[in-house]
CSV table of C-alpha atoms in Angstrom, one decimal:
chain,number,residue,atom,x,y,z
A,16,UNK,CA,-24.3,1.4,35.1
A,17,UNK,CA,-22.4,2.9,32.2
A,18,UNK,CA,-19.1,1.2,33.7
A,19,UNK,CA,-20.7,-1.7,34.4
A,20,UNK,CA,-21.8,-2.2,30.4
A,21,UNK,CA,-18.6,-1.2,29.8
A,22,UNK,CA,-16.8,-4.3,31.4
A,23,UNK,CA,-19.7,-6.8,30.1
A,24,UNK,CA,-18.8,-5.4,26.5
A,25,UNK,CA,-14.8,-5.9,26.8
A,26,UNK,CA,-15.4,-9.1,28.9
A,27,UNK,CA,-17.6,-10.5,27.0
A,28,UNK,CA,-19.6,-11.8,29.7
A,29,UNK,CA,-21.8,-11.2,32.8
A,30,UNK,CA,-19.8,-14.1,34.8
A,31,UNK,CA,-16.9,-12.7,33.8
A,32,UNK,CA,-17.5,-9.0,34.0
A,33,UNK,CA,-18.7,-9.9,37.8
A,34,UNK,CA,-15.1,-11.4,38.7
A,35,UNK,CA,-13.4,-9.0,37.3
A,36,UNK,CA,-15.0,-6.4,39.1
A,37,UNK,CA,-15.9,-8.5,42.4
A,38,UNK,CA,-19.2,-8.4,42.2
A,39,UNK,CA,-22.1,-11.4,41.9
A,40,UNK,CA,-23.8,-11.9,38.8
A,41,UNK,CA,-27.0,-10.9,39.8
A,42,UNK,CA,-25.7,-7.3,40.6
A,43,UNK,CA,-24.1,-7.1,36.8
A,44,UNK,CA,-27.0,-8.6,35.3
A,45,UNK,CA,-30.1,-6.0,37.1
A,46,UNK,CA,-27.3,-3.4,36.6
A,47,UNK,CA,-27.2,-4.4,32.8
A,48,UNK,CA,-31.0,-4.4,32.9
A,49,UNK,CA,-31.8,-0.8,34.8
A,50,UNK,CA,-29.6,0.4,31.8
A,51,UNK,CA,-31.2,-0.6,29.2
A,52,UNK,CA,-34.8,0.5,30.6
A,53,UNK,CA,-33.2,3.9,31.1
A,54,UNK,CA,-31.5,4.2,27.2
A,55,UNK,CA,-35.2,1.9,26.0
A,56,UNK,CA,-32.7,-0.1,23.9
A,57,UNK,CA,-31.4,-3.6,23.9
A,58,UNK,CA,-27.9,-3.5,24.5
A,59,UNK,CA,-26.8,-7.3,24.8
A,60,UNK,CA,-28.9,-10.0,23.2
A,61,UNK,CA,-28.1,-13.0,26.2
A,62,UNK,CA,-28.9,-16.5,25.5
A,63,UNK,CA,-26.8,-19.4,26.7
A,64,UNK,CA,-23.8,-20.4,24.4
A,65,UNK,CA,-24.8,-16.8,22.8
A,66,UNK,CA,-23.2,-13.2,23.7
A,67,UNK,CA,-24.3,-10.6,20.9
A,68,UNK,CA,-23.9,-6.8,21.4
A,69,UNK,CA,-26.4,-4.9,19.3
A,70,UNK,CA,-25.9,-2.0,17.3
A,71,UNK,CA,-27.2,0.1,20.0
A,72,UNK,CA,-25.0,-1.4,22.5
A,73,UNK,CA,-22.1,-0.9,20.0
A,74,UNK,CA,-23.1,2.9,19.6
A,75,UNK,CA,-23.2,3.2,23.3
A,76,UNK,CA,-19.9,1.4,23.8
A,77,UNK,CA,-18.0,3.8,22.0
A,78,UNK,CA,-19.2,6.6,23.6
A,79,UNK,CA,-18.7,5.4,27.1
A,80,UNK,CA,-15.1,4.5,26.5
A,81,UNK,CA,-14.4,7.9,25.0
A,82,UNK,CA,-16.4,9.4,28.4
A,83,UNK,CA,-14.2,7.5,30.6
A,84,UNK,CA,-11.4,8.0,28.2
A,85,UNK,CA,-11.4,11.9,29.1
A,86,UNK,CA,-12.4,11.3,33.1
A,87,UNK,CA,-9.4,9.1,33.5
A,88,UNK,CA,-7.3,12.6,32.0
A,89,UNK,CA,-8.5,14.6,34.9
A,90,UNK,CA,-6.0,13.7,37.8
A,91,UNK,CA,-3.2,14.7,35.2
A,92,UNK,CA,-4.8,17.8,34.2
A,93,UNK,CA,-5.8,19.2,37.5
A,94,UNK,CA,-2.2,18.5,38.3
A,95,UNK,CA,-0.5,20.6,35.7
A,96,UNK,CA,0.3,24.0,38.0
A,97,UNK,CA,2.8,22.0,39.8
A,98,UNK,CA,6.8,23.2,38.9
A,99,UNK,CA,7.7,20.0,38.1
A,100,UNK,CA,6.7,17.6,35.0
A,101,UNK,CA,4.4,15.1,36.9
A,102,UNK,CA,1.4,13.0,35.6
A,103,UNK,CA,0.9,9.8,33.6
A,104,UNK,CA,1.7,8.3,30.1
A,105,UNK,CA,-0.3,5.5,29.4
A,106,UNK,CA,0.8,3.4,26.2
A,107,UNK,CA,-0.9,1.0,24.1
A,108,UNK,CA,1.8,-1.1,22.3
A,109,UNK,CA,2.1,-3.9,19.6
A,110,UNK,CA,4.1,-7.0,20.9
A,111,UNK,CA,8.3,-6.6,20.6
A,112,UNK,CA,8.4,-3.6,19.7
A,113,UNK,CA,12.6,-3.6,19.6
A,114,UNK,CA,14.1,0.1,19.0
A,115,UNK,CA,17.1,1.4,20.1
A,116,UNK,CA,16.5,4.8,19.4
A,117,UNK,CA,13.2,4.9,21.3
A,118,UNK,CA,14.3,2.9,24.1
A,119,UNK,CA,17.3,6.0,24.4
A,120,UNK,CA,14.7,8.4,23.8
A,121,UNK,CA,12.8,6.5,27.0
A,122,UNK,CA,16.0,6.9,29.1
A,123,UNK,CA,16.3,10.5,28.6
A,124,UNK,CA,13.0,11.9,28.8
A,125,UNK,CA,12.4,9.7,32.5
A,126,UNK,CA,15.5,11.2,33.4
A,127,UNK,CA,14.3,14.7,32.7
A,128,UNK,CA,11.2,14.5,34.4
A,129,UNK,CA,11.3,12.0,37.2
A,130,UNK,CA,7.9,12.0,38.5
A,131,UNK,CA,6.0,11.0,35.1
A,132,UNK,CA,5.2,7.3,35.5
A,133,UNK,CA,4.3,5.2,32.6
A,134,UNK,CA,2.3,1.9,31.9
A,135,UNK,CA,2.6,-0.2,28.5
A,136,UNK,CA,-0.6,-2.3,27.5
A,137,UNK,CA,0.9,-4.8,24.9
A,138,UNK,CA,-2.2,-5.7,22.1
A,139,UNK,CA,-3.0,-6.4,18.9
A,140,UNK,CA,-2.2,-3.6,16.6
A,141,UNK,CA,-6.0,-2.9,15.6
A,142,UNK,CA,-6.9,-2.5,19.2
A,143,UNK,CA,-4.1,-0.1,19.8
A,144,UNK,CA,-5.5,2.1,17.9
A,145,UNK,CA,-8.6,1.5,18.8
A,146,UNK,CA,-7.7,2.2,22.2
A,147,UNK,CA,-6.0,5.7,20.8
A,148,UNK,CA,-9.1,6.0,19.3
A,149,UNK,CA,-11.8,5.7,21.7
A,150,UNK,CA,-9.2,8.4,23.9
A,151,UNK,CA,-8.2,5.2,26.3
A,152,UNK,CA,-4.6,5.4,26.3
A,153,UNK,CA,-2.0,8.7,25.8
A,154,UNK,CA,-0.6,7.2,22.3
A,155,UNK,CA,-0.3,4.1,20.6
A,156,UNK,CA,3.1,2.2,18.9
A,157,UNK,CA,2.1,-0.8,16.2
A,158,UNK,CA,1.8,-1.7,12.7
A,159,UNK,CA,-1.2,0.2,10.2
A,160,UNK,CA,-2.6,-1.3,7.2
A,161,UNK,CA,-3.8,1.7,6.1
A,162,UNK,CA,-3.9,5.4,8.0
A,163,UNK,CA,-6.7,6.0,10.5
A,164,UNK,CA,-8.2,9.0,9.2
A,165,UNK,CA,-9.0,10.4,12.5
A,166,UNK,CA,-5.5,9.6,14.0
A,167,UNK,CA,-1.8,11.2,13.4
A,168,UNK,CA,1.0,8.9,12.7
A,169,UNK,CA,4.7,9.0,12.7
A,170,UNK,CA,6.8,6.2,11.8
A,171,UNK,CA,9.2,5.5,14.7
A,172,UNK,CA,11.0,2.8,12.7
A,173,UNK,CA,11.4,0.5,9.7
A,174,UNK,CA,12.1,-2.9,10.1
A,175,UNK,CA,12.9,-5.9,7.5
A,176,UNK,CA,11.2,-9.3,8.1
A,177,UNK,CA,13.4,-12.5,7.0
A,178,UNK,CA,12.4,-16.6,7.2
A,179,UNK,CA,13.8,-18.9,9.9
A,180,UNK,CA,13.7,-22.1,10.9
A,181,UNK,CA,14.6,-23.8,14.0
A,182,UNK,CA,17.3,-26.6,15.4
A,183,UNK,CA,14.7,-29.6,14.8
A,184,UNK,CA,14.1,-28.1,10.7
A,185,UNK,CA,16.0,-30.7,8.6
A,186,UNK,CA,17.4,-27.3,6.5
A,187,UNK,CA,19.2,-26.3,9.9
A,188,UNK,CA,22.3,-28.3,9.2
A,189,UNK,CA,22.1,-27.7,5.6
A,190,UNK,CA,25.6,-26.7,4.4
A,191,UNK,CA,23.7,-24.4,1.4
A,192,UNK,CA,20.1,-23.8,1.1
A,193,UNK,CA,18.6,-22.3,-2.3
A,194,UNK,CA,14.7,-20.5,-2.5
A,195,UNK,CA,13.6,-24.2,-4.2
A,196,UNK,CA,14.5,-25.9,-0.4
A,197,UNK,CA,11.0,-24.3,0.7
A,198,UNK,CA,8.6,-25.7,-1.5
A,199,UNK,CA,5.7,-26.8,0.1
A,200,UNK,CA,6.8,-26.2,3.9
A,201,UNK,CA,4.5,-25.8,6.1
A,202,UNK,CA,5.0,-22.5,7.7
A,203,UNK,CA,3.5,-20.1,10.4
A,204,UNK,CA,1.9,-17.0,10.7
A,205,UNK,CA,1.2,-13.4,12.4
A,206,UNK,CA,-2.2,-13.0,12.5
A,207,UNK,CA,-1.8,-9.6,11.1
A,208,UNK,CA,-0.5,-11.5,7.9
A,209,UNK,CA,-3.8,-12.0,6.5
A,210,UNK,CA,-5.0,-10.0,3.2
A,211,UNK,CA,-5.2,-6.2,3.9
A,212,UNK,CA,-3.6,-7.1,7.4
A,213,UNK,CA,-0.5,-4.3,7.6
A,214,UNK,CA,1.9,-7.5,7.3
A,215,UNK,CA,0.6,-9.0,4.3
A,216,UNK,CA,3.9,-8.1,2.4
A,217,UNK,CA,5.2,-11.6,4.3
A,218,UNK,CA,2.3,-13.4,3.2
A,219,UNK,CA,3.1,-12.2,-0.5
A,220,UNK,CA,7.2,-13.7,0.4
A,221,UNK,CA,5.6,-17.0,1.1
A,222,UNK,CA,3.7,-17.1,-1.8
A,223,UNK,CA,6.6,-15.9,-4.0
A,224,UNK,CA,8.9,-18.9,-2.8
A,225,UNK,CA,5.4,-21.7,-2.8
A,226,UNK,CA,5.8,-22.5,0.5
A,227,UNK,CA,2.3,-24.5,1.7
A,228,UNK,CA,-1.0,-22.8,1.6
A,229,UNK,CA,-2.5,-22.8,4.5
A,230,UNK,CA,-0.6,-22.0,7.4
A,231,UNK,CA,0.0,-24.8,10.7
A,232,UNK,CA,0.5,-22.4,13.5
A,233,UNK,CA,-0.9,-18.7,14.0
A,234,UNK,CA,-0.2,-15.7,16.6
A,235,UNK,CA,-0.2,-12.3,17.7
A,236,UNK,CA,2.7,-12.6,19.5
A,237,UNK,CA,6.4,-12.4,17.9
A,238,UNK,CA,7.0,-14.7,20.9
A,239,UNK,CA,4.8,-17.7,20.4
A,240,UNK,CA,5.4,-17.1,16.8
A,241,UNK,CA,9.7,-17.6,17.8
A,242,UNK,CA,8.4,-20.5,20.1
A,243,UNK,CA,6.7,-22.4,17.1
A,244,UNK,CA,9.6,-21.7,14.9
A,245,UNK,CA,11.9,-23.4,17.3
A,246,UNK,CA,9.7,-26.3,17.5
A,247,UNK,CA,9.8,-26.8,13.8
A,248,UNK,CA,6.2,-26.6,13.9
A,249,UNK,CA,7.0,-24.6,10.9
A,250,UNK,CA,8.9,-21.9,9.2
A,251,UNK,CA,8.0,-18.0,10.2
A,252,UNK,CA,9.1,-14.8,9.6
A,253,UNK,CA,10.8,-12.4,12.1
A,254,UNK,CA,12.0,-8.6,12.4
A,255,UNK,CA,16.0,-9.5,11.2
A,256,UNK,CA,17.1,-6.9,14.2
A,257,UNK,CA,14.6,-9.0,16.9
A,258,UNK,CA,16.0,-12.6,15.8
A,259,UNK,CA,19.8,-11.5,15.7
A,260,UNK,CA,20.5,-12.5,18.8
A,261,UNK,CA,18.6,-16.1,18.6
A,262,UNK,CA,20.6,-16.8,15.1
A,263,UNK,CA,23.8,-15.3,17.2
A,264,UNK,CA,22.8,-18.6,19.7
A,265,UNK,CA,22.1,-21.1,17.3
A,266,UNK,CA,18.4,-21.0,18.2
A,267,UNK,CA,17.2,-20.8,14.8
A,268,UNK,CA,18.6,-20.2,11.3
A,269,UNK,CA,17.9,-17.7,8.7
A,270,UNK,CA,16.3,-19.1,5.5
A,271,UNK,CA,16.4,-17.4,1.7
A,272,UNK,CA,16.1,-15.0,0.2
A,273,UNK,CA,18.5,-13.0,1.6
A,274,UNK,CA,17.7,-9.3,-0.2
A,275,UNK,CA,14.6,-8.1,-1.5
A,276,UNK,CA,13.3,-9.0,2.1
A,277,UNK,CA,9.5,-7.0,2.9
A,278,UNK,CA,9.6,-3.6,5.0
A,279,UNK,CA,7.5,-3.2,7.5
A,280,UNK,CA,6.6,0.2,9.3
A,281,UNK,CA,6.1,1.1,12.9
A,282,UNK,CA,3.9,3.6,13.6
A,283,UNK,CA,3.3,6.0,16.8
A,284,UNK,CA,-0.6,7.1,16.5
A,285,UNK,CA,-1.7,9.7,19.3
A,286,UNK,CA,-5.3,11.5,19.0
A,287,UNK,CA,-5.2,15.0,17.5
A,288,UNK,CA,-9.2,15.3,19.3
A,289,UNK,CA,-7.2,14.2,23.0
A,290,UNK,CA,-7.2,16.8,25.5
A,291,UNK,CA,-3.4,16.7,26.0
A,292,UNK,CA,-2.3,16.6,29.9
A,293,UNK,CA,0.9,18.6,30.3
A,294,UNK,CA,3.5,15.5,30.4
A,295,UNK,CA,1.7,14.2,27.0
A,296,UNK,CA,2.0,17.5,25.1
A,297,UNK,CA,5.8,17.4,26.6
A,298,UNK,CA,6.4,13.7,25.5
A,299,UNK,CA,4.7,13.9,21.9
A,300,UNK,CA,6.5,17.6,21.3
A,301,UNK,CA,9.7,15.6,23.0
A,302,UNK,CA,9.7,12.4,20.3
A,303,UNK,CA,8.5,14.4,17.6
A,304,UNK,CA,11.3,16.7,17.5
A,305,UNK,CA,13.6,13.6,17.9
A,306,UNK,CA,12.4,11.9,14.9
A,307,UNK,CA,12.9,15.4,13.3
A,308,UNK,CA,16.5,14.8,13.6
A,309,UNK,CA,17.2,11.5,12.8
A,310,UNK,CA,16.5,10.1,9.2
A,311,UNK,CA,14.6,7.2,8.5
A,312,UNK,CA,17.3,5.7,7.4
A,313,UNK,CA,19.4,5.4,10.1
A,314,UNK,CA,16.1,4.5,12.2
A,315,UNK,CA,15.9,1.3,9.6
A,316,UNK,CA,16.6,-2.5,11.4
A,317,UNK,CA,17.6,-5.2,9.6
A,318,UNK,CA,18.7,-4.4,6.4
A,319,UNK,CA,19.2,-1.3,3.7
A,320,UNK,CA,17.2,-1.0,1.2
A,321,UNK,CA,18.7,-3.2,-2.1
Protein backbone atom coordinates (compact mmCIF):
# COMPACT_ATOMS: atom_id res chain seq x y z
CA UNK A 1 0.00 0.00 0.00
CA UNK A 2 2.82 2.27 1.12
CA UNK A 3 4.47 1.86 -2.51
CA UNK A 4 1.41 2.14 -4.03
CA UNK A 5 0.85 5.87 -2.37
CA UNK A 6 4.13 6.40 -3.25
CA UNK A 7 3.73 6.20 -7.07
CA UNK A 8 0.11 8.08 -6.91
CA UNK A 9 2.11 10.95 -5.11
CA UNK A 10 5.14 11.27 -7.76
CA UNK A 11 2.62 10.46 -10.64
CA UNK A 12 0.28 12.58 -9.75
CA UNK A 13 -2.49 10.41 -10.59
CA UNK A 14 -4.35 7.04 -10.02
CA UNK A 15 -4.57 6.45 -14.01
CA UNK A 16 -1.24 7.14 -14.19
CA UNK A 17 0.18 5.55 -11.16
CA UNK A 18 -1.89 2.23 -12.56
CA UNK A 19 0.19 2.26 -16.02
CA UNK A 20 3.17 2.83 -14.63
CA UNK A 21 2.90 0.05 -12.40
CA UNK A 22 0.59 -2.29 -14.71
CA UNK A 23 -2.06 -2.45 -12.75
CA UNK A 24 -6.05 -1.25 -13.22
CA UNK A 25 -7.30 1.61 -11.55
CA UNK A 26 -9.55 0.02 -9.42
CA UNK A 27 -6.62 -1.94 -7.69
CA UNK A 28 -4.63 1.67 -7.11
CA UNK A 29 -7.64 3.36 -6.01
CA UNK A 30 -9.02 0.44 -3.02
CA UNK A 31 -5.24 0.22 -2.44
CA UNK A 32 -5.15 4.03 -1.93
CA UNK A 33 -8.35 3.59 0.19
CA UNK A 34 -7.31 0.43 2.62
CA UNK A 35 -4.40 3.03 3.35
CA UNK A 36 -5.94 5.63 4.43
CA UNK A 37 -8.49 3.60 6.70
CA UNK A 38 -5.41 2.05 8.27
CA UNK A 39 -3.25 5.66 8.94
CA UNK A 40 -7.39 7.31 9.73
CA UNK A 41 -6.09 10.15 7.55
CA UNK A 42 -6.94 11.64 4.19
CA UNK A 43 -4.03 11.36 2.14
CA UNK A 44 -5.24 12.60 -1.45
CA UNK A 45 -8.25 14.86 -1.72
CA UNK A 46 -9.62 13.31 -5.48
CA UNK A 47 -12.05 15.20 -7.47
CA UNK A 48 -12.15 15.39 -11.23
CA UNK A 49 -9.87 18.11 -12.84
CA UNK A 50 -8.51 18.13 -9.02
CA UNK A 51 -5.32 16.12 -7.47
CA UNK A 52 -4.40 17.64 -3.89
CA UNK A 53 -2.05 15.80 -1.45
CA UNK A 54 -2.82 16.75 2.08
CA UNK A 55 -0.61 17.54 4.71
CA UNK A 56 -0.94 14.15 6.07
CA UNK A 57 -0.20 12.63 2.80
CA UNK A 58 2.72 15.02 2.46
CA UNK A 59 4.07 13.91 6.03
CA UNK A 60 3.62 10.35 4.93
CA UNK A 61 5.34 10.79 1.59
CA UNK A 62 8.40 11.75 3.04
CA UNK A 63 8.74 9.12 5.20
CA UNK A 64 8.01 6.42 2.82
CA UNK A 65 10.57 7.60 0.33
CA UNK A 66 13.19 7.75 3.10
CA UNK A 67 11.82 3.90 4.05
CA UNK A 68 12.37 2.80 0.64
CA UNK A 69 15.23 5.02 0.31
CA UNK A 70 17.28 2.75 2.90
CA UNK A 71 15.49 -0.84 1.57
CA UNK A 72 16.78 -0.11 -1.88
CA UNK A 73 20.61 0.12 0.18
CA UNK A 74 20.33 -3.37 1.29
CA UNK A 75 21.51 -5.56 -1.82
CA UNK A 76 24.74 -3.24 -1.65
CA UNK A 77 25.15 -3.60 1.87
CA UNK A 78 24.70 -7.29 2.32
CA UNK A 79 27.12 -7.47 -0.48
CA UNK A 80 30.08 -5.71 1.13
CA UNK A 81 32.28 -9.01 2.38
CA UNK A 82 33.00 -9.65 -1.19
CA UNK A 83 37.01 -9.02 -2.17
CA UNK A 84 36.19 -6.97 -4.71
CA UNK A 85 34.49 -3.34 -4.90
CA UNK A 86 31.01 -4.29 -6.22
CA UNK A 87 27.51 -2.56 -5.65
CA UNK A 88 25.68 0.42 -7.06
CA UNK A 89 26.02 4.24 -7.41
CA UNK A 90 22.96 5.85 -8.14
CA UNK A 91 23.16 9.64 -9.19
CA UNK A 92 20.74 12.38 -9.28
CA UNK A 93 22.11 14.99 -11.69
CA UNK A 94 21.24 18.59 -13.02
CA UNK A 95 21.07 18.72 -16.98
CA UNK A 96 24.76 19.25 -18.88
CA UNK A 97 26.67 18.97 -16.36
CA UNK A 98 30.12 19.33 -18.62
CA UNK A 99 33.48 18.69 -16.49
CA UNK A 100 36.46 17.43 -17.52
CA UNK A 101 37.93 16.70 -14.41
CA UNK A 102 34.94 14.69 -13.18
CA UNK A 103 34.41 12.90 -16.28
CA UNK A 104 38.52 11.72 -15.74
CA UNK A 105 37.80 11.19 -12.23
CA UNK A 106 34.70 8.75 -13.82
CA UNK A 107 37.27 6.94 -16.08
CA UNK A 108 39.55 6.08 -13.31
CA UNK A 109 37.54 5.11 -10.50
CA UNK A 110 35.34 2.48 -13.08
CA UNK A 111 38.56 1.28 -13.99
CA UNK A 112 39.61 0.59 -10.48
CA UNK A 113 36.62 -1.17 -9.54
CA UNK A 114 35.00 -2.84 -12.44
CA UNK A 115 32.02 -4.33 -11.03
CA UNK A 116 30.36 -0.96 -9.47
CA UNK A 117 27.66 -0.05 -12.01
CA UNK A 118 26.13 3.33 -12.03
CA UNK A 119 22.82 5.11 -13.17
CA UNK A 120 22.39 9.05 -13.73
CA UNK A 121 18.80 10.49 -13.16
CA UNK A 122 19.01 13.87 -14.92
CA UNK A 123 16.38 16.58 -12.93
CA UNK A 124 15.79 19.72 -11.81
CA UNK A 125 18.29 20.87 -9.40
CA UNK A 126 15.66 21.19 -6.40
CA UNK A 127 14.60 17.63 -6.86
CA UNK A 128 18.16 16.41 -6.88
CA UNK A 129 18.39 17.28 -3.71
CA UNK A 130 15.42 16.34 -2.74
CA UNK A 131 16.07 13.08 -3.97
CA UNK A 132 19.56 13.13 -1.73
CA UNK A 133 17.40 14.16 0.69
CA UNK A 134 14.67 11.82 1.13
CA UNK A 135 17.97 9.00 0.90
CA UNK A 136 16.72 8.05 -2.87
CA UNK A 137 19.80 8.31 -4.71
CA UNK A 138 23.80 7.81 -3.44
CA UNK A 139 24.64 11.70 -4.15
CA UNK A 140 23.44 14.44 -6.01
CA UNK A 141 25.43 17.00 -8.79
CA UNK A 142 23.38 20.60 -9.46
CA UNK A 143 23.19 24.09 -8.83
CA UNK A 144 22.10 25.44 -4.73
CA UNK A 145 20.52 28.66 -4.09
CA UNK A 146 21.34 28.42 -0.77
CA UNK A 147 22.95 25.33 1.46
CA UNK A 148 20.65 22.50 2.57
CA UNK A 149 21.21 22.52 6.04
CA UNK A 150 20.86 18.81 6.39
CA UNK A 151 23.05 18.02 3.31
CA UNK A 152 27.08 18.34 2.68
CA UNK A 153 28.21 20.07 -0.34
CA UNK A 154 31.36 20.37 -2.27
CA UNK A 155 31.75 22.40 -5.23
CA UNK A 156 32.92 20.16 -8.17
CA UNK A 157 33.23 23.22 -10.45
CA UNK A 158 32.72 26.90 -11.34
CA UNK A 159 31.44 27.81 -14.48
CA UNK A 160 30.90 31.39 -16.21
CA UNK A 161 27.56 32.00 -18.04
CA UNK A 162 27.76 34.40 -21.21
CA UNK A 163 24.68 35.65 -23.90
CA UNK A 164 24.18 34.16 -27.31
CA UNK A 165 22.28 34.46 -30.03
CA UNK A 166 21.62 32.32 -32.95
CA UNK A 167 22.17 32.30 -36.99
CA UNK A 168 18.48 33.77 -37.67
CA UNK A 169 19.37 36.92 -34.76
CA UNK A 170 19.81 40.00 -36.94
CA UNK A 171 23.11 40.72 -34.43
CA UNK A 172 24.69 37.39 -35.89
CA UNK A 173 26.32 39.06 -38.86
CA UNK A 174 26.95 42.15 -37.08
CA UNK A 175 30.49 43.22 -37.78
CA UNK A 176 30.63 44.89 -33.93
CA UNK A 177 28.05 44.66 -31.35
CA UNK A 178 28.05 47.14 -28.23
CA UNK A 179 25.81 46.30 -24.64
CA UNK A 180 23.23 49.15 -26.18
CA UNK A 181 22.46 46.41 -29.31
CA UNK A 182 20.27 44.43 -26.50
CA UNK A 183 17.88 46.75 -25.50
CA UNK A 184 14.66 45.52 -25.32
CA UNK A 185 15.35 41.84 -26.83
CA UNK A 186 13.28 39.46 -26.06
CA UNK A 187 15.28 36.77 -24.45
CA UNK A 188 14.91 33.31 -22.69
CA UNK A 189 15.26 31.71 -19.58
CA UNK A 190 16.40 28.67 -17.13
CA UNK A 191 13.73 28.21 -14.97
CA UNK A 192 16.15 28.24 -12.11
CA UNK A 193 16.66 32.03 -13.15
CA UNK A 194 13.87 33.21 -11.20
CA UNK A 195 14.40 35.38 -7.79
CA UNK A 196 16.26 33.28 -5.14
CA UNK A 197 16.57 30.52 -7.91
CA UNK A 198 20.58 29.59 -7.64
CA UNK A 199 20.91 31.27 -11.30
CA UNK A 200 19.48 34.53 -10.60
CA UNK A 201 22.97 36.16 -11.07
CA UNK A 202 21.83 35.84 -15.06
CA UNK A 203 18.61 37.30 -14.38
CA UNK A 204 20.50 40.31 -12.69
CA UNK A 205 22.91 40.39 -16.36
CA UNK A 206 19.72 40.87 -18.27
CA UNK A 207 18.51 43.46 -16.18
CA UNK A 208 21.87 45.26 -16.10
CA UNK A 209 21.98 45.44 -20.10
CA UNK A 210 17.59 46.25 -20.27
CA UNK A 211 16.94 43.51 -22.30
CA UNK A 212 12.83 42.87 -22.25
CA UNK A 213 11.01 42.02 -19.16
CA UNK A 214 9.40 39.21 -19.35
CA UNK A 215 10.95 36.37 -20.78
CA UNK A 216 9.44 34.45 -24.42
CA UNK A 217 10.82 31.00 -23.89
CA UNK A 218 11.55 29.06 -20.56
CA UNK A 219 13.40 25.55 -19.62
CA UNK A 220 15.04 23.28 -17.39
CA UNK A 221 17.01 21.97 -19.90
CA UNK A 222 20.48 23.74 -21.18
CA UNK A 223 19.29 21.81 -24.32
CA UNK A 224 15.89 23.26 -25.15
CA UNK A 225 17.26 26.39 -23.83
CA UNK A 226 20.39 26.02 -26.90
CA UNK A 227 17.44 24.84 -29.23
CA UNK A 228 15.40 28.18 -28.62
CA UNK A 229 18.48 30.22 -28.96
CA UNK A 230 19.17 28.88 -32.30
CA UNK A 231 15.69 29.53 -33.35
CA UNK A 232 16.00 33.16 -32.47
CA UNK A 233 13.24 32.74 -30.33
CA UNK A 234 15.34 34.76 -28.21
CA UNK A 235 18.64 35.52 -26.65
CA UNK A 236 19.85 33.07 -23.49
CA UNK A 237 22.61 32.48 -21.52
CA UNK A 238 24.96 29.39 -21.58
CA UNK A 239 27.92 27.81 -19.49
CA UNK A 240 30.92 29.60 -21.95
CA UNK A 241 32.84 26.01 -21.67
CA UNK A 242 29.25 24.06 -22.84
CA UNK A 243 28.56 26.52 -25.90
CA UNK A 244 32.35 26.53 -27.17
CA UNK A 245 31.97 24.10 -29.41
CA UNK A 246 28.45 25.50 -31.03
CA UNK A 247 30.23 29.12 -31.35
CA UNK A 248 33.38 26.96 -32.80
CA UNK A 249 30.41 25.76 -35.55
CA UNK A 250 28.80 28.91 -36.22
CA UNK A 251 25.72 27.66 -34.41
CA UNK A 252 25.30 30.65 -32.36
CA UNK A 253 27.24 33.79 -31.49
CA UNK A 254 28.37 35.22 -28.27
CA UNK A 255 26.77 38.56 -27.28
CA UNK A 256 28.40 41.41 -24.72
CA UNK A 257 29.62 41.86 -22.29
CA UNK A 258 32.45 39.97 -22.53
CA UNK A 259 34.07 40.24 -18.67
CA UNK A 260 32.37 40.66 -15.57
CA UNK A 261 30.23 37.56 -16.82
CA UNK A 262 28.14 35.81 -13.51
CA UNK A 263 29.75 32.60 -11.78
CA UNK A 264 27.86 29.95 -11.20
CA UNK A 265 28.69 26.91 -8.80
CA UNK A 266 28.18 23.20 -9.12
CA UNK A 267 27.62 21.52 -6.24
CA UNK A 268 28.01 17.52 -5.26
CA UNK A 269 25.43 17.09 -2.18
CA UNK A 270 25.53 13.48 -0.65
CA UNK A 271 23.59 12.71 2.86
CA UNK A 272 25.77 12.77 5.92
CA UNK A 273 22.36 10.66 7.76
CA UNK A 274 22.87 7.89 4.55
CA UNK A 275 23.95 4.55 5.52
CA UNK A 276 27.00 4.51 3.25
CA UNK A 277 27.27 1.06 1.13
CA UNK A 278 30.93 0.17 0.74
CA UNK A 279 31.39 1.50 -3.12
CA UNK A 280 29.66 4.98 -1.83
CA UNK A 281 31.99 5.49 1.10
CA UNK A 282 34.86 4.47 -1.56
CA UNK A 283 33.48 6.92 -4.31
CA UNK A 284 32.71 10.04 -1.93
CA UNK A 285 36.27 9.34 0.09
CA UNK A 286 37.63 8.84 -3.82
CA UNK A 287 36.32 12.49 -5.25
CA UNK A 288 36.79 14.11 -2.10
CA UNK A 289 40.39 13.61 -1.89
CA UNK A 290 40.50 14.59 -5.60
CA UNK A 291 39.00 17.83 -5.14
CA UNK A 292 41.58 18.12 -2.22
CA UNK A 293 44.19 18.35 -4.83
CA UNK A 294 43.08 20.35 -7.37
CA UNK A 295 42.25 24.19 -6.72
CA UNK A 296 39.20 25.72 -7.61
CA UNK A 297 40.81 27.59 -9.91
CA UNK A 298 41.95 25.33 -12.27
CA UNK A 299 38.45 23.50 -11.82
CA UNK A 300 36.92 27.03 -13.24
CA UNK A 301 35.17 26.87 -17.04
CA UNK A 302 34.80 29.62 -19.02
CA UNK A 303 36.63 32.41 -17.89
CA UNK A 304 39.11 33.73 -14.88
CA UNK A 305 38.01 35.79 -12.64
CA UNK A 306 38.46 39.83 -13.98
Amino acid sequence: MLRTFMVVVEKRGISKAAASMGLKQPTISAALKRLEQAVGKTLIIRKPNEFTITRAGQVLYTECATIFGTVSQLPAILDENNAELRGHLSIAITSSVVSEHFDAFLNRFSNAHPDVTYSFSVLESDEVVEMVTLNRASFGICLLSMHPKALNTLILYDEFFGLFCGPRHRLFAAESIVPADLDGEPFVAFQTEAEGGPLEVVSRLRSRLNLSRNWRGVSSSLNEIRRMIMADIGIGALPLHVAQRDVAAGRIRQLPPYDNLPKVSIHLVSNPARRKSEVEAAFLSAIEAELATIGIIERTYGNEEP
